[in-house]
Amino acid sequence: MLKRIIKKSLIAVLTVFAIVTVSFLMVRFMPGDTLIHLVGADRYYELLEDSPKQLEHIAELYGLNDPLWKQYLKYLKSIVTLDFGIAYSNHLPVLDNVLSCARWTLILSVPTFIIGGFLGAVAGVLAGWKPGGAFDRIMTPVMIFVNTVPTYCIGIIFLVVFAFKNGWFPVNGMTNGTSTGIARILDIMWHAALPLCLLVMFRTAGNFLLMKSNVSQVRSEEYVTTAYSKGLTEKKVLFRHVMKNAMVPYVTSLCMQLGSLLSGSMMLEVIFGWKGMGNLFYSAVNSRDYPTAQLCFMISAVCIVAGTLLSDIVISFIDPRVKDAIDEY
Amino acid sequence: MNTEKKAGRAARRTFRMNPAMTAGIIIVGILALTAILAPVIAPCDPYQYGVPYEKPSADHLLGTNDVGQDIFSELLYGTRVSLLIGVFTSLVVTVIAASTALVAGYYRGWPDKLITAFTNVMMGLPNLALTTLLVAYLNPGKISIIISIALTAWTGTSRILRSRIIQLCEMPFIKIEKSLGVSDGVIMVKHLIPNLRDVILSRAALSVSNAMLTEASLSFLGFGDYGEKSWGNILHYAFYQKGVIRGFTWWYLPPILCIALSVMGFMLIGYYGAQRKEDGTDA
């Protein structure tokens, strides 16, 4: 098991390295002058007119005149020292910007993770336990529909119905900016209600389908038949045999979802004007603010890698049967 | 011959369909027809400017947008772009996935290890974020959208195909062919691919729906092909040019329905196609 964990960790480190390299190469091989991407198009032309010297200084700073491998080493060094440059939008260090946005995203994604994980599991077990029953026949098409339709499509419809038409919820933003203390918390909750509802809905749908297929697969295993023929009650079979086995892939998937806590809600954040990581990334790409976009990309990628690694470790603890099989990646 | 029997059975299975799949095929068929006949059906030129913000009328079935273009014609032409990008991306994805899976699953050894490690690394990347970055910084256009989506989308299919190929290679008919000295290429083209056809097709349908979804998301965010009409693009303008706030249902609802319906159509084909395959092998 230790060997397996070490191997998986190595792959994770390799992936992080690949992510860092990709984001280095991307800006260097992008069409157009690299400097445009690094300082932003507007500022680039501004500087080109006013003070070409400063532009040269910036190029020097990034080492753009050096050979590629030297630039790469310099870049790696800046990453290790957590120096990601200055954002053009407000001239603060990129890292500070991103971290303050990450907090807002977590307000949405942590409850989604918990509630969606719970609801999806319960509904999935109910549907998978009695396939073809009334609950299954109603829920499955609904959940498949929710799972297929793009988030922002339903998001826009929700926005129109609940915010514009009826005015039950705010249209945009995260707080009214004036209240303090408990009122502020309530206000944030009120603003978060719509996007949170949607996120929970989509997460529940995905989890439901996963859990349902797990449970219905385990149900047809021979040991379940054996358990029944031993004379165990329905409840005991469900909790002792079916749930235990169905939970294994489910827990793996939950760990993976932990990895996408920061990157999973981009579209809805954009629609609801929620200034989280996804929105920051969107506006950074939109205004060609490469340092910010790059850091958002790297942070969310590293989180996803960490989530995958976590799921690998967790599964080798809870399910000792998983070994380095032939089919294993 | 064992293989011929298998291939024959596979061919006959293709014609057994369930209602979900039929529904999917009907949706996709209508979409394809619309895309081909768009210039014939469309009442107006979707690029023609006119009176902005018109309500639906006999002249403009779904009204006009913020620069007075006919929304109904926009939608019809949008089918072309969405479908084109979906199908071509899926083609690229399937070719990449199938070839990597064939090399990895058939030859094993170091190519397998290399490809597997590479697939793992690719799977660790956040898809939408990477695609958005690429599309935003590459030269805008359909080709860069296709490349950006395909770059991260092939890993899942490759994984599934590889494990199927490993299973197949353990079967006697492949082993016999190998020991008879049939060349690797012939075994792959004549035996492996026909036996994987159902999986490949259903995964391809799923990747069409994924690609259409990603394309719609990108265009909705405004990172798509500016000059082209696509559903995501229409929705982008409806959202950012106050169509949604003013409650112009005829502007934002049709593209939403089109996106949802087409994604659903390909999804049904892919999802139930895969299920059918499993039923077939069990029987």
XYZ file of C-alpha atoms in Angstrom:
612
model
C 0.000 0.000 0.000
C 2.839 2.338 0.828
C 4.337 1.648 -2.582
C 1.065 2.546 -4.198
C 0.765 5.796 -2.289
C 4.329 6.747 -3.168
C 3.679 5.998 -6.824
C 0.513 8.066 -6.831
C 2.278 10.932 -5.076
C 5.008 10.849 -7.694
C 2.418 11.095 -10.452
C 0.801 14.002 -8.600
C 4.108 15.853 -8.331
C 4.723 15.196 -12.008
C 1.298 16.583 -12.848
C 1.892 19.741 -10.847
C 5.187 20.133 -12.652
C 3.421 19.681 -15.991
C 0.830 22.291 -15.047
C 3.527 24.784 -14.144
C 5.362 24.081 -17.376
C 2.226 24.355 -19.476
C 1.414 27.754 -18.059
C 5.001 28.856 -18.687
C 5.057 27.687 -22.284
C 1.570 28.947 -23.037
C 2.446 32.590 -22.575
C 5.762 32.221 -24.413
C 4.295 30.620 -27.504
C 1.124 32.639 -27.659
C 0.740 34.653 -30.838
C 1.979 38.201 -30.372
C 4.706 39.708 -28.221
C 5.100 37.857 -24.928
C 5.410 41.176 -23.160
C 1.853 42.126 -24.200
C 0.525 39.119 -22.308
C 2.666 39.750 -19.288
C 1.874 43.417 -18.731
C -1.535 43.587 -20.397
C -2.371 45.038 -23.785
C -3.461 48.514 -22.626
C -0.490 49.088 -20.405
C 1.851 47.723 -23.054
C 0.860 50.329 -25.630
C 0.797 53.022 -22.984
C 4.333 52.200 -21.965
C 5.446 51.819 -25.558
C 4.456 55.443 -26.160
C 5.542 57.004 -22.904
C 8.527 55.140 -21.619
C 9.971 52.337 -23.727
C 12.753 52.201 -21.157
C 10.394 50.911 -18.501
C 9.128 48.276 -20.909
C 12.674 47.129 -21.438
C 13.119 47.042 -17.708
C 10.098 44.779 -17.364
C 11.382 42.536 -20.128
C 14.647 42.381 -18.238
C 12.769 41.516 -15.056
C 11.105 38.530 -16.690
C 14.350 37.744 -18.483
C 12.645 37.720 -21.864
C 15.934 38.298 -23.644
C 17.555 35.234 -22.110
C 17.423 31.779 -23.694
C 14.278 29.812 -22.944
C 15.785 27.452 -20.380
C 17.117 30.375 -18.354
C 13.688 31.999 -18.402
C 12.235 28.723 -17.270
C 14.572 28.455 -14.285
C 13.781 32.015 -13.328
C 10.093 31.246 -13.606
C 10.384 28.141 -11.426
C 12.221 30.206 -8.832
C 9.474 32.822 -8.771
C 6.888 30.093 -8.257
C 8.768 28.490 -5.392
C 9.041 31.873 -3.689
C 5.311 32.491 -4.308
C 6.007 35.622 -6.313
C 3.344 35.692 -8.999
C 3.597 39.307 -10.041
C 1.265 42.277 -9.770
C -2.304 42.342 -11.074
C -3.033 45.155 -13.546
C -6.525 45.683 -12.274
C -5.662 47.042 -8.824
C -1.867 46.804 -8.655
C -1.946 44.482 -5.682
C 0.058 41.264 -5.577
C -1.837 38.635 -7.553
C -1.671 36.164 -4.704
C -3.578 38.502 -2.334
C -6.300 39.070 -4.931
C -6.738 35.394 -5.578
C -6.805 34.408 -1.927
C -9.442 36.978 -1.042
C -11.609 35.726 -3.910
C -11.042 32.119 -2.930
C -12.751 32.854 0.390
C -15.936 33.884 -1.396
C -15.899 30.802 -3.556
C -15.576 28.612 -0.486
C -18.766 30.173 0.930
C -20.545 28.636 -2.039
C -18.632 25.442 -2.570
C -18.268 24.043 0.939
C -22.030 23.920 1.643
C -22.526 22.544 -1.866
C -20.058 19.792 -1.148
C -21.700 18.833 2.152
C -25.377 19.178 1.245
C -24.993 17.847 -2.295
C -22.918 14.933 -1.073
C -25.501 14.007 1.537
C -28.648 14.475 -0.550
C -27.171 12.718 -3.552
C -26.170 9.718 -1.473
C -29.547 9.348 0.249
C -31.587 9.768 -2.919
C -29.222 7.535 -4.860
C -29.501 4.720 -2.351
C -33.284 4.982 -2.322
C -33.486 4.847 -6.104
C -30.863 2.159 -6.537
C -32.312 -0.037 -3.802
C -35.632 -0.377 -5.579
C -34.878 0.096 -9.271
C -38.066 0.479 -11.243
C -39.936 1.739 -8.198
C -41.909 4.968 -8.162
C -39.062 6.998 -6.646
C -36.570 5.707 -9.187
C -38.880 6.231 -12.130
C -39.562 9.849 -11.197
C -36.134 10.872 -9.956
C -33.873 9.306 -12.563
C -35.112 11.219 -15.638
C -35.236 14.443 -13.613
C -31.705 13.949 -12.370
C -30.389 12.971 -15.803
C -31.980 16.125 -17.168
C -30.442 18.343 -14.484
C -27.110 16.647 -14.948
C -27.093 17.205 -18.716
C -28.411 20.722 -19.079
C -25.660 23.333 -18.754
C -25.543 25.089 -15.383
C -25.769 28.583 -16.788
C -28.909 27.767 -18.790
C -30.853 26.836 -15.686
C -29.007 29.625 -13.868
C -30.377 32.264 -16.225
C -33.894 30.901 -15.938
C -33.653 30.945 -12.132
C -32.308 34.469 -12.273
C -35.252 35.606 -14.359
C -37.916 33.816 -12.351
C -36.712 34.391 -8.793
C -34.761 37.624 -9.050
C -36.151 39.749 -11.887
C -39.801 38.724 -12.013
C -40.547 38.133 -8.350
C -37.709 40.018 -6.699
C -37.355 37.427 -3.950
C -33.603 37.336 -4.281
C -30.963 39.901 -5.225
C -29.944 39.971 -8.874
C -26.252 40.412 -8.448
C -23.415 40.670 -5.981
C -22.638 39.278 -2.562
C -23.562 41.886 0.080
C -25.242 45.275 0.216
C -22.009 46.525 1.738
C -23.564 48.468 4.589
C -24.699 46.025 7.226
C -22.398 44.590 9.873
C -22.364 41.700 12.315
C -25.249 39.239 12.163
C -27.114 41.330 9.629
C -24.120 41.058 7.310
C -24.041 37.285 7.623
C -27.758 37.067 6.924
C -27.326 39.395 3.979
C -24.564 37.250 2.508
C -26.728 34.177 2.985
C -29.580 35.884 1.206
C -27.320 36.806 -1.698
C -25.851 33.318 -1.816
C -29.228 31.562 -1.769
C -29.842 31.330 -5.509
C -26.381 30.266 -6.693
C -26.103 27.912 -3.756
C -29.459 26.287 -4.558
C -28.389 25.741 -8.133
C -24.999 24.367 -7.203
C -26.547 21.973 -4.690
C -29.055 20.877 -7.306
C -26.387 20.058 -9.874
C -24.132 18.370 -7.369
C -27.001 16.295 -6.026
C -27.901 15.195 -9.547
C -24.357 14.026 -10.286
C -24.023 12.269 -6.950
C -27.459 10.711 -7.265
C -26.636 9.075 -10.594
C -23.318 7.797 -9.277
C -24.783 6.388 -6.067
C -27.709 4.843 -7.876
C -25.514 2.965 -10.308
C -23.220 1.864 -7.444
C -26.081 0.521 -5.375
C -27.826 -1.229 -8.235
C -24.529 -2.817 -9.239
C -23.805 -4.092 -5.737
C -27.366 -5.339 -5.407
C -26.857 -7.899 -8.135
C -23.695 -9.301 -6.531
C -23.797 -12.855 -5.249
C -22.924 -11.945 -1.673
C -26.151 -9.962 -1.442
C -28.135 -13.028 -2.449
C -26.166 -14.963 0.132
C -26.947 -12.388 2.773
C -30.644 -12.636 1.991
C -30.602 -16.413 2.059
C -28.925 -16.279 5.471
C -32.175 -14.726 6.567
C -30.924 -11.211 7.161
C -33.520 -8.490 7.191
C -33.729 -6.010 4.353
C -32.253 -3.283 6.546
C -29.284 -5.360 7.572
C -28.511 -6.323 3.993
C -28.713 -2.693 2.956
C -26.514 -1.267 5.665
C -24.054 -4.103 6.204
C -23.480 -5.308 2.705
C -24.788 -2.983 0.050
C -23.973 0.403 1.552
C -20.496 -0.599 2.639
C -19.551 -1.592 -0.880
C -21.403 1.144 -2.688
C -19.738 3.767 -0.546
C -16.243 2.947 -1.831
C -16.532 4.573 -5.272
C -18.717 7.279 -3.780
C -16.078 8.334 -1.283
C -13.514 8.407 -4.078
C -15.742 10.717 -6.037
C -16.295 12.950 -3.009
C -12.536 13.325 -2.613
C -12.269 14.347 -6.241
C -15.027 16.882 -5.660
C -12.984 18.315 -2.798
C -10.351 19.076 -5.394
C -12.727 21.150 -7.475
C -13.956 23.248 -4.540
C -12.280 26.321 -5.984
C -12.868 25.812 -9.681
C -16.256 24.158 -9.899
C -18.577 27.139 -9.867
C -17.164 29.438 -12.545
C -20.213 29.770 -14.786
C -22.657 30.435 -11.966
C -20.291 32.920 -10.350
C -20.194 34.846 -13.608
C -23.971 34.875 -13.946
C -24.655 35.901 -10.375
C -21.782 38.370 -10.177
C -20.293 36.450 -7.286
C -16.734 37.711 -6.958
C -15.112 34.354 -6.346
C -12.256 32.517 -8.017
C -14.254 31.661 -11.107
C -15.326 35.238 -11.669
C -11.817 36.486 -11.038
C -10.480 34.046 -13.595
C -13.138 35.088 -16.084
C -12.471 38.792 -15.753
C -8.716 38.195 -15.787
C -8.943 36.303 -19.058
C -11.335 38.887 -20.414
C -9.007 41.792 -19.647
C -5.953 39.747 -20.671
C -4.513 39.919 -17.168
C -2.227 36.953 -17.594
C -0.567 36.813 -14.142
C -3.940 36.615 -12.408
C -5.415 34.132 -14.876
C -2.309 31.987 -14.613
C -2.400 31.876 -10.829
C -6.125 31.024 -10.782
C -5.455 28.268 -13.284
C -2.521 26.896 -11.331
C -4.295 26.970 -7.977
C -7.367 25.195 -9.281
C -5.225 22.664 -11.118
C -3.134 21.924 -8.043
C -6.323 21.508 -6.008
C -7.683 19.014 -8.515
C -4.436 17.049 -8.434
C -4.514 17.081 -4.639
C -8.118 15.839 -4.688
C -7.215 12.967 -6.994
C -4.254 12.044 -4.821
C -6.432 12.171 -1.709
C -8.982 9.878 -3.314
C -6.242 7.402 -4.212
C -4.919 7.403 -0.663
C -8.356 7.154 0.934
C -9.397 4.299 -1.277
C -6.313 2.263 -0.506
C -7.113 2.690 3.195
C -10.792 1.833 3.088
C -10.602 -0.835 0.423
C -7.596 -3.107 0.833
C -8.652 -5.061 -2.258
C -7.421 -2.253 -4.483
C -3.912 -3.135 -5.473
C -1.791 -2.476 -8.487
C -3.929 -4.463 -10.850
C -3.096 -4.843 -14.536
C -5.852 -2.493 -15.485
C -4.778 0.124 -13.015
C -3.475 3.393 -14.220
C -14.858 -18.100 -37.709
C -15.223 -16.745 -34.278
C -14.424 -13.196 -35.308
C -16.866 -13.137 -38.171
C -19.610 -14.399 -35.936
C -18.790 -11.689 -33.426
C -18.760 -9.008 -36.085
C -22.069 -10.286 -37.463
C -23.634 -10.218 -34.044
C -22.328 -6.712 -33.511
C -23.910 -5.600 -36.778
C -27.272 -7.084 -35.905
C -27.188 -5.553 -32.457
C -26.906 -2.116 -33.976
C -30.465 -2.259 -35.187
C -31.949 -3.021 -31.801
C -32.725 0.313 -30.241
C -34.465 1.493 -27.137
C -36.828 4.478 -27.026
C -34.292 6.774 -25.381
C -31.862 6.188 -28.176
C -34.529 6.666 -30.812
C -35.392 10.007 -29.241
C -31.725 10.970 -29.292
C -31.354 10.009 -32.934
C -34.478 11.973 -33.897
C -33.160 15.089 -32.126
C -29.775 14.770 -33.779
C -31.390 14.154 -37.162
C -33.479 17.307 -36.895
C -30.399 19.259 -35.860
C -28.391 17.969 -38.786
C -31.190 18.811 -41.220
C -31.487 22.310 -39.780
C -27.772 22.827 -40.075
C -27.682 21.719 -43.705
C -30.816 23.589 -44.757
C -30.198 26.721 -42.680
C -29.859 29.076 -45.675
C -33.054 27.671 -47.205
C -35.247 27.830 -44.086
C -33.940 31.061 -42.623
C -36.345 33.921 -43.411
C -33.666 36.616 -43.097
C -29.924 37.007 -43.342
C -28.759 36.688 -39.717
C -25.969 39.206 -40.297
C -28.313 41.865 -41.692
C -28.751 44.839 -39.324
C -32.222 46.264 -38.765
C -34.541 47.650 -36.131
C -33.248 46.597 -32.695
C -35.287 44.974 -29.883
C -38.322 44.119 -31.999
C -40.941 41.836 -30.492
C -41.826 38.546 -32.219
C -43.968 39.151 -35.286
C -44.716 37.532 -38.632
C -41.619 39.138 -40.131
C -39.334 38.188 -37.264
C -40.591 34.994 -35.651
C -38.469 35.493 -32.545
C -37.953 39.230 -32.755
C -34.628 40.955 -33.253
C -31.560 41.457 -31.078
C -29.717 44.576 -29.940
C -28.445 45.374 -33.446
C -31.631 44.295 -35.193
C -30.581 40.875 -36.443
C -33.337 38.299 -36.813
C -33.032 35.922 -33.852
C -34.779 32.999 -35.529
C -32.326 33.064 -38.435
C -29.467 33.471 -35.976
C -30.619 30.320 -34.223
C -30.819 28.359 -37.471
C -27.343 29.424 -38.497
C -26.132 28.829 -34.944
C -26.979 25.158 -35.369
C -24.260 24.962 -38.015
C -21.486 26.316 -35.819
C -22.490 24.385 -32.723
C -22.875 21.126 -34.605
C -19.723 21.625 -36.655
C -17.582 22.259 -33.606
C -19.218 19.409 -31.712
C -18.739 16.841 -34.461
C -15.229 17.865 -35.467
C -14.012 18.011 -31.886
C -15.468 14.593 -31.292
C -13.700 13.314 -34.392
C -10.360 14.665 -33.215
C -10.957 13.370 -29.700
C -11.921 9.905 -30.919
C -8.939 9.607 -33.242
C -6.497 10.692 -30.537
C -8.124 8.462 -27.939
C -8.327 5.422 -30.191
C -4.742 5.664 -31.391
C -3.268 6.206 -27.934
C -5.419 3.385 -26.567
C -4.388 1.029 -29.378
C -0.698 1.702 -28.870
C -0.963 1.440 -25.089
C -3.306 -1.520 -24.889
C -1.905 -3.584 -27.742
C 1.827 -3.141 -27.330
C 1.921 -2.691 -23.533
C 5.443 -2.279 -22.119
C 7.036 1.150 -22.070
C 4.695 2.842 -24.580
C 1.820 1.865 -22.322
C 3.535 3.263 -19.240
C 4.374 6.479 -21.050
C 0.879 6.996 -22.445
C -0.730 6.056 -19.153
C 1.372 8.536 -17.218
C 0.645 11.205 -19.820
C -3.103 10.495 -19.659
C -2.991 10.763 -15.890
C -1.252 14.096 -16.063
C -3.767 15.398 -18.595
C -6.654 14.238 -16.426
C -5.345 16.349 -13.590
C -5.832 19.577 -15.514
C -8.975 21.643 -14.920
C -10.713 21.312 -18.279
C -12.813 24.420 -18.548
C -10.115 26.683 -17.138
C -7.423 25.383 -19.485
C -9.734 25.534 -22.488
C -10.729 29.095 -21.637
C -7.100 30.153 -21.272
C -6.151 28.549 -24.568
C -9.084 29.955 -26.506
C -8.541 33.426 -25.103
C -4.874 33.543 -25.966
C -4.809 31.653 -29.262
C -5.906 33.362 -32.448
C -9.692 33.375 -32.291
C -11.503 31.039 -34.620
C -13.167 27.688 -34.933
C -9.937 25.737 -35.247
C -8.476 27.013 -32.014
C -11.742 26.226 -30.231
C -11.657 22.682 -31.568
C -8.015 22.232 -30.574
C -8.536 23.685 -27.120
C -11.496 21.468 -26.344
C -9.951 18.341 -27.824
C -6.708 18.794 -25.924
C -8.244 17.842 -22.591
C -11.254 15.829 -23.712
C -9.625 12.669 -25.060
C -8.397 11.187 -21.796
C -11.597 9.500 -20.613
C -12.246 7.718 -23.888
C -8.622 6.658 -24.137
C -8.779 5.124 -20.676
C -11.903 3.110 -21.393
C -10.707 1.926 -24.800
C -7.343 0.876 -23.409
C -8.859 -1.395 -20.791
C -11.232 -2.890 -23.379
C -8.340 -3.548 -25.733
C -6.389 -5.252 -22.968
C -9.404 -7.487 -22.348
C -9.777 -8.234 -26.048
C -6.112 -9.104 -26.473
C -6.557 -11.845 -23.875
C -9.248 -13.464 -26.025
C -8.335 -16.531 -28.067
C -9.167 -15.137 -31.487
C -6.654 -12.324 -31.152
C -4.051 -14.671 -29.730
C -4.535 -17.053 -32.659
C -4.165 -14.244 -35.158
C -1.022 -13.089 -33.412
C 0.562 -16.543 -33.427
C -0.349 -16.977 -37.111
C 1.845 -13.988 -37.752
C -0.857 -11.619 -38.911
C 0.569 -8.124 -38.854
C -0.303 -5.795 -36.003
C -1.979 -3.275 -38.265
C -4.350 -5.879 -39.702
C -5.284 -7.146 -36.246
C -6.016 -3.621 -35.077
C -8.069 -2.567 -38.083
C -9.851 -5.846 -38.772
C -10.403 -7.208 -35.286
C -9.858 -4.730 -32.507
C -11.649 -1.723 -33.956
C -14.768 -3.603 -35.199
C -15.138 -5.186 -31.766
C -14.805 -1.814 -30.096
C -17.154 -0.091 -32.499
C -20.071 0.256 -30.098
C -17.911 1.691 -27.333
C -16.173 4.059 -29.721
C -19.451 5.298 -31.196
C -21.150 5.848 -27.871
C -18.116 7.617 -26.458
C -17.967 9.725 -29.624
C -21.607 10.748 -29.164
C -20.870 11.695 -25.568
C -17.883 13.733 -26.606
C -19.996 15.569 -29.199
C -22.353 16.577 -26.408
C -19.444 17.586 -24.183
C -17.829 19.616 -26.930
C -21.096 21.384 -27.768
C -21.517 22.168 -24.098
C -18.011 23.562 -23.778
C -18.365 25.566 -26.975
C -21.635 27.030 -25.762
C -20.049 27.907 -22.413
C -17.086 29.557 -24.114
C -19.243 31.582 -26.485
C -21.530 32.506 -23.633
C -18.531 33.873 -21.759
C -17.583 35.782 -24.888
C -14.467 33.789 -25.747
C -15.891 32.158 -28.842
C -15.638 33.077 -32.480
C -16.877 36.669 -32.631
C -17.873 36.731 -36.287
C -19.890 33.537 -36.130
C -23.395 32.975 -34.897
C -23.617 30.247 -32.332
C -26.145 29.532 -29.620
C -23.762 30.474 -26.859
C -23.040 33.701 -28.687
C -26.734 34.627 -28.941
C -27.121 33.923 -25.241
C -24.047 36.039 -24.514
C -25.604 39.067 -26.159
C -28.992 38.368 -24.600
C -27.354 38.322 -21.186
C -24.945 41.216 -21.583
C -27.136 43.476 -23.747
C -29.929 43.479 -21.171
C -32.165 40.971 -22.955
C -32.475 38.893 -19.799
C -33.087 41.823 -17.462
C -35.806 43.276 -19.665
C -37.505 39.897 -19.843
C -37.197 39.300 -23.582
C -38.151 35.648 -23.288
C -37.978 35.138 -27.045
C -34.334 36.170 -27.020
C -32.751 34.129 -24.240
C -35.037 31.121 -24.027
C -34.653 29.624 -27.549
C -30.846 29.336 -27.423
C -31.106 27.796 -23.941
C -33.588 25.250 -25.246
C -31.472 24.524 -28.312
C -28.334 23.959 -26.238
C -30.150 21.818 -23.702
C -31.965 19.770 -26.325
C -28.949 19.053 -28.496
C -26.714 18.175 -25.571
C -29.494 15.892 -24.368
C -29.830 14.296 -27.815
C -26.201 13.273 -28.134
C -26.128 12.309 -24.472
C -29.066 9.926 -24.924
C -27.371 8.243 -27.868
C -24.090 7.909 -26.017
C -25.468 6.929 -22.637
C -27.955 4.352 -23.816
C -25.638 3.152 -26.547
C -23.107 2.240 -23.883
C -25.760 0.452 -21.837
C -26.921 -1.512 -24.848
C -23.369 -2.654 -25.443
C -23.097 -4.023 -21.950
C -26.392 -5.859 -22.305
C -25.128 -7.339 -25.557
C -21.960 -8.784 -24.096
C -23.761 -10.180 -21.096
C -26.212 -12.097 -23.259
